PDB file of C-alpha atoms in Angstrom:
ATOM      1  CA  MET A  99     -14.879  -5.002 -12.258  1.00 87.00           C
ATOM      2  CA  ASN A 100     -11.967  -7.135 -13.068  1.00 93.00           C
ATOM      3  CA  ALA A 101      -9.005  -7.698 -11.048  1.00 93.00           C
ATOM      4  CA  GLY A 102      -7.037  -4.737 -12.587  1.00 93.00           C
ATOM      5  CA  GLU A 103      -9.974  -2.272 -12.264  1.00 95.00           C
ATOM      6  CA  ILE A 104     -10.236  -3.317  -8.480  1.00 96.00           C
ATOM      7  CA  VAL A 105      -6.493  -2.616  -7.862  1.00 96.00           C
ATOM      8  CA  GLN A 106      -6.591   0.510  -9.744  1.00 96.00           C
ATOM      9  CA  ALA A 107      -9.676   1.817  -7.879  1.00 97.00           C
ATOM     10  CA  TRP A 108      -8.052   0.725  -4.560  1.00 97.00           C
ATOM     11  CA  ALA A 109      -4.811   2.552  -5.364  1.00 97.00           C
ATOM     12  CA  LEU A 110      -6.634   5.739  -6.587  1.00 97.00           C
ATOM     13  CA  ALA A 111      -8.699   5.630  -3.119  1.00 97.00           C
ATOM     14  CA  CYS A 112      -5.425   5.234  -1.175  1.00 95.00           C
ATOM     15  CA  CYS A 113      -3.874   8.395  -2.949  1.00 94.00           C
ATOM     16  CA  GLN A 114      -7.046  10.519  -2.519  1.00 95.00           C
ATOM     17  CA  THR A 115      -7.541   9.608   1.240  1.00 94.00           C
ATOM     18  CA  LEU A 116      -3.949  10.259   1.829  1.00 91.00           C
ATOM     19  CA  GLU A 117      -3.909  13.717   0.075  1.00 89.00           C
ATOM     20  CA  THR A 118      -7.250  14.808   1.817  1.00 92.00           C
ATOM     21  CA  GLN A 119      -5.848  13.382   5.033  1.00 91.00           C
ATOM     22  CA  ASP A 120      -9.168  11.145   5.245  1.00 94.00           C
ATOM     23  CA  ILE A 121      -7.937   8.833   8.344  1.00 93.00           C
ATOM     24  CA  GLU A 122     -11.172   7.029   8.403  1.00 95.00           C
ATOM     25  CA  GLY A 123     -11.457   6.603   4.593  1.00 96.00           C
ATOM     26  CA  HIS A 124      -7.690   5.622   4.352  1.00 95.00           C
ATOM     27  CA  MET A 125      -7.934   3.168   7.109  1.00 95.00           C
ATOM     28  CA  ASN A 126     -11.061   1.425   5.641  1.00 97.00           C
ATOM     29  CA  LEU A 127      -8.710   0.357   2.635  1.00 97.00           C
ATOM     30  CA  ILE A 128      -6.639  -1.465   5.161  1.00 97.00           C
ATOM     31  CA  SER A 129      -7.614  -4.914   6.610  1.00 98.00           C
ATOM     32  CA  LYS A 130      -7.656  -5.105  10.444  1.00 97.00           C
ATOM     33  CA  GLN A 131      -5.688  -8.256   9.726  1.00 96.00           C
ATOM     34  CA  ILE A 132      -3.001  -6.650   7.784  1.00 97.00           C
ATOM     35  CA  LYS A 133       0.564  -7.553   7.956  1.00 96.00           C
ATOM     36  CA  VAL A 134       3.461  -5.382   6.519  1.00 95.00           C
ATOM     37  CA  PHE A 135       6.771  -6.996   5.946  1.00 95.00           C
ATOM     38  CA  GLY A 136      10.073  -5.595   4.946  1.00 91.00           C
ATOM     39  CA  LEU A 137      10.352  -2.603   7.378  1.00 86.00           C
ATOM     40  CA  ALA A 138      13.818  -2.381   9.030  1.00 84.00           C
ATOM     41  CA  ASP A 139      13.553  -3.413  12.884  1.00 84.00           C
ATOM     42  CA  PHE A 140      10.352  -5.163  12.534  1.00 82.00           C
ATOM     43  CA  ASP A 141       9.259  -8.687  11.660  1.00 89.00           C
ATOM     44  CA  PHE A 142       6.011  -7.356  10.566  1.00 91.00           C
ATOM     45  CA  VAL A 143       3.722  -4.213  11.497  1.00 91.00           C
ATOM     46  CA  ASP A 144       0.170  -4.570  12.048  1.00 95.00           C
ATOM     47  CA  TYR A 145      -2.939  -2.435  11.490  1.00 96.00           C
ATOM     48  CA  ASN A 146      -2.532  -0.332  14.820  1.00 95.00           C
ATOM     49  CA  PHE A 147       1.147   0.477  13.875  1.00 94.00           C
ATOM     50  CA  TRP A 148      -0.122   1.570  10.471  1.00 92.00           C
ATOM     51  CA  GLN A 149      -3.179   3.689  11.795  1.00 94.00           C
ATOM     52  CA  ASN A 150      -0.582   5.337  14.224  1.00 94.00           C
ATOM     53  CA  GLN A 151       1.667   6.098  11.642  1.00 90.00           C
ATOM     54  CA  VAL A 152      -0.958   7.745   9.301  1.00 91.00           C
ATOM     55  CA  GLN A 153      -2.381   9.649  12.166  1.00 92.00           C
ATOM     56  CA  GLU A 154       1.003  11.151  12.904  1.00 92.00           C
ATOM     57  CA  GLN A 155       1.777  11.724   9.176  1.00 89.00           C
ATOM     58  CA  PHE A 156      -1.471  13.503   8.785  1.00 88.00           C
ATOM     59  CA  ALA A 157      -1.133  15.624  12.085  1.00 89.00           C
ATOM     60  CA  ASN A 158       2.270  16.801  11.041  1.00 91.00           C
ATOM     61  CA  GLY A 159       1.663  17.148   7.437  1.00 87.00           C
ATOM     62  CA  LEU A 160       4.590  14.734   6.593  1.00 89.00           C
ATOM     63  CA  VAL A 161       3.141  13.349   3.549  1.00 88.00           C
ATOM     64  CA  THR A 162       1.922  15.557   0.774  1.00 89.00           C
ATOM     65  CA  SER A 163       1.092  13.112  -2.100  1.00 90.00           C
ATOM     66  CA  LEU A 164       1.066   9.456  -2.813  1.00 92.00           C
ATOM     67  CA  ARG A 165       1.079   7.553  -6.309  1.00 93.00           C
ATOM     68  CA  TYR A 166       1.442   4.083  -7.508  1.00 93.00           C
ATOM     69  CA  TYR A 167       2.993   2.641 -10.651  1.00 92.00           C
ATOM     70  CA  LEU A 168       0.965  -0.507 -11.020  1.00 88.00           C
ATOM     71  CA  HIS A 169       3.031  -3.326 -12.544  1.00 90.00           C
ATOM     72  CA  SER A 170       1.580  -7.048 -12.346  1.00 90.00           C
ATOM     73  CA  VAL A 171      -1.788  -8.079 -11.324  1.00 93.00           C
ATOM     74  CA  ARG A 172      -2.710 -11.527 -10.533  1.00 92.00           C
ATOM     75  CA  THR A 173      -6.097 -12.955  -9.359  1.00 89.00           C
ATOM     76  CA  ASP A 174      -5.392 -15.544  -6.644  1.00 81.00           C
ATOM     77  CA  SER A 175      -8.938 -16.384  -6.085  1.00 90.00           C
ATOM     78  CA  GLU A 176     -12.417 -14.826  -6.411  1.00 92.00           C
ATOM     79  CA  ASN A 177     -11.780 -13.136  -3.235  1.00 96.00           C
ATOM     80  CA  GLN A 178      -7.972 -12.437  -3.370  1.00 97.00           C
ATOM     81  CA  ILE A 179      -5.793 -10.207  -5.808  1.00 97.00           C
ATOM     82  CA  SER A 180      -1.999  -9.621  -5.686  1.00 97.00           C
ATOM     83  CA  PHE A 181      -0.156  -6.961  -7.626  1.00 96.00           C
ATOM     84  CA  THR A 182       3.336  -5.523  -7.657  1.00 96.00           C
ATOM     85  CA  ALA A 183       3.795  -1.817  -7.887  1.00 95.00           C
ATOM     86  CA  ILE A 184       6.105   0.911  -6.947  1.00 95.00           C
ATOM     87  CA  GLU A 185       4.963   3.295  -4.351  1.00 94.00           C
ATOM     88  CA  TYR A 186       5.917   7.080  -4.663  1.00 94.00           C
ATOM     89  CA  LEU A 187       5.378   9.092  -1.580  1.00 91.00           C
ATOM     90  CA  THR A 188       6.329  12.579  -1.435  1.00 93.00           C
ATOM     91  CA  ASP A 189       7.191  14.128   1.904  1.00 91.00           C
ATOM     92  CA  LYS A 190       6.636  17.771   3.283  1.00 92.00           C
ATOM     93  CA  ASP A 191      10.134  18.992   1.921  1.00 93.00           C
ATOM     94  CA  GLY A 192       9.336  17.674  -1.558  1.00 93.00           C
ATOM     95  CA  ARG A 193      11.378  14.683  -1.479  1.00 94.00           C
ATOM     96  CA  GLU A 194       9.972  11.390  -3.295  1.00 93.00           C
ATOM     97  CA  HIS A 195      10.429   8.022  -1.649  1.00 91.00           C
ATOM     98  CA  GLU A 196      10.117   5.175  -3.866  1.00 91.00           C
ATOM     99  CA  ASN A 197       9.047   1.664  -2.518  1.00 92.00           C
ATOM    100  CA  PRO A 198       8.592  -1.477  -4.677  1.00 95.00           C
ATOM    101  CA  LEU A 199       5.843  -3.542  -3.213  1.00 95.00           C
ATOM    102  CA  LEU A 200       3.698  -6.656  -3.304  1.00 96.00           C
ATOM    103  CA  VAL A 201       0.388  -6.092  -2.047  1.00 97.00           C
ATOM    104  CA  VAL A 202      -2.383  -8.603  -1.453  1.00 98.00           C
ATOM    105  CA  LEU A 203      -6.192  -7.442  -1.598  1.00 98.00           C
ATOM    106  CA  SER A 204      -8.764  -9.452  -0.223  1.00 98.00           C
ATOM    107  CA  LYS A 205     -12.397  -9.213  -0.414  1.00 97.00           C
ATOM    108  CA  GLU A 206     -13.655  -9.148   3.169  1.00 97.00           C
ATOM    109  CA  PRO A 207     -16.996 -10.246   4.389  1.00 97.00           C
ATOM    110  CA  ASP A 208     -18.473  -6.716   3.975  1.00 97.00           C
ATOM    111  CA  GLY A 209     -17.720  -6.865   0.373  1.00 96.00           C
ATOM    112  CA  VAL A 210     -14.843  -4.283   0.600  1.00 97.00           C
ATOM    113  CA  TRP A 211     -11.637  -4.936  -1.066  1.00 98.00           C
ATOM    114  CA  ARG A 212      -8.733  -4.267   1.500  1.00 98.00           C
ATOM    115  CA  ALA A 213      -5.003  -4.660   1.894  1.00 98.00           C
ATOM    116  CA  THR A 214      -4.353  -7.697   3.912  1.00 97.00           C
ATOM    117  CA  GLU A 215      -0.627  -8.123   3.308  1.00 97.00           C
ATOM    118  CA  GLU A 216       2.105  -5.691   1.895  1.00 96.00           C
ATOM    119  CA  LYS A 217       5.623  -6.474   1.421  1.00 96.00           C
ATOM    120  CA  ILE A 218       8.220  -3.780   0.923  1.00 94.00           C
ATOM    121  CA  LEU A 219      10.562  -5.693  -1.577  1.00 94.00           C
ATOM    122  CA  THR A 220      14.358  -5.594  -1.529  1.00 90.00           C
ATOM    123  CA  GLU A 221      16.340  -4.504  -4.522  1.00 89.00           C
ATOM    124  CA  ASP A 222      16.799  -8.161  -5.605  1.00 90.00           C
ATOM    125  CA  GLN A 223      13.039  -8.951  -5.028  1.00 91.00           C
ATOM    126  CA  ALA A 224      11.866  -5.846  -7.096  1.00 91.00           C
ATOM    127  CA  ARG A 225      14.450  -6.942  -9.986  1.00 90.00           C
ATOM    128  CA  ALA A 226      12.952 -10.477  -9.768  1.00 89.00           C
ATOM    129  CA  ALA A 227       9.408  -9.037  -9.985  1.00 87.00           C
ATOM    130  CA  GLY A 228      10.444  -7.027 -13.093  1.00 87.00           C
ATOM    131  CA  LEU A 229      10.299  -3.619 -10.979  1.00 86.00           C
ATOM    132  CA  SER A 230      13.685  -2.495 -11.288  1.00 70.00           C
ATOM    133  CA  ARG A 231      13.707  -1.714 -14.889  1.00 57.00           C
ATOM    134  CA  LEU A 232      10.833   0.586 -14.424  1.00 52.00           C
ATOM    135  CA  HIS A 233      12.664   3.410 -12.796  1.00 48.00           C
TER     136      HIS A 233
END
């Protein structure tokens, strides 16, 4: 698989595991080393924060769907791919939340591609990445 196919497969798996509320499958797409930047009130959040958030979302039916508009894919090395995207998350009230993202996927020792870094981009960063003209 090339970098674009790896990113598409990862994004599709994220959407499917969220929509079927498969916590184990969803968290298998996220590295234990994950760092998420760009959330208000946090320098970054880690795997445990992400897992707790997903468990709460699933338990309370807070998220009904997830989709990605994949934009730019770059191969950083044979074991690392980065991409920009817009994430669309639909909540239980039908409201869609849009987040411009920079995501780094790394091929971990077990051969699975997982997110190791995610950054929620500011409006200026999204524009610089070419995402603002997409929505």
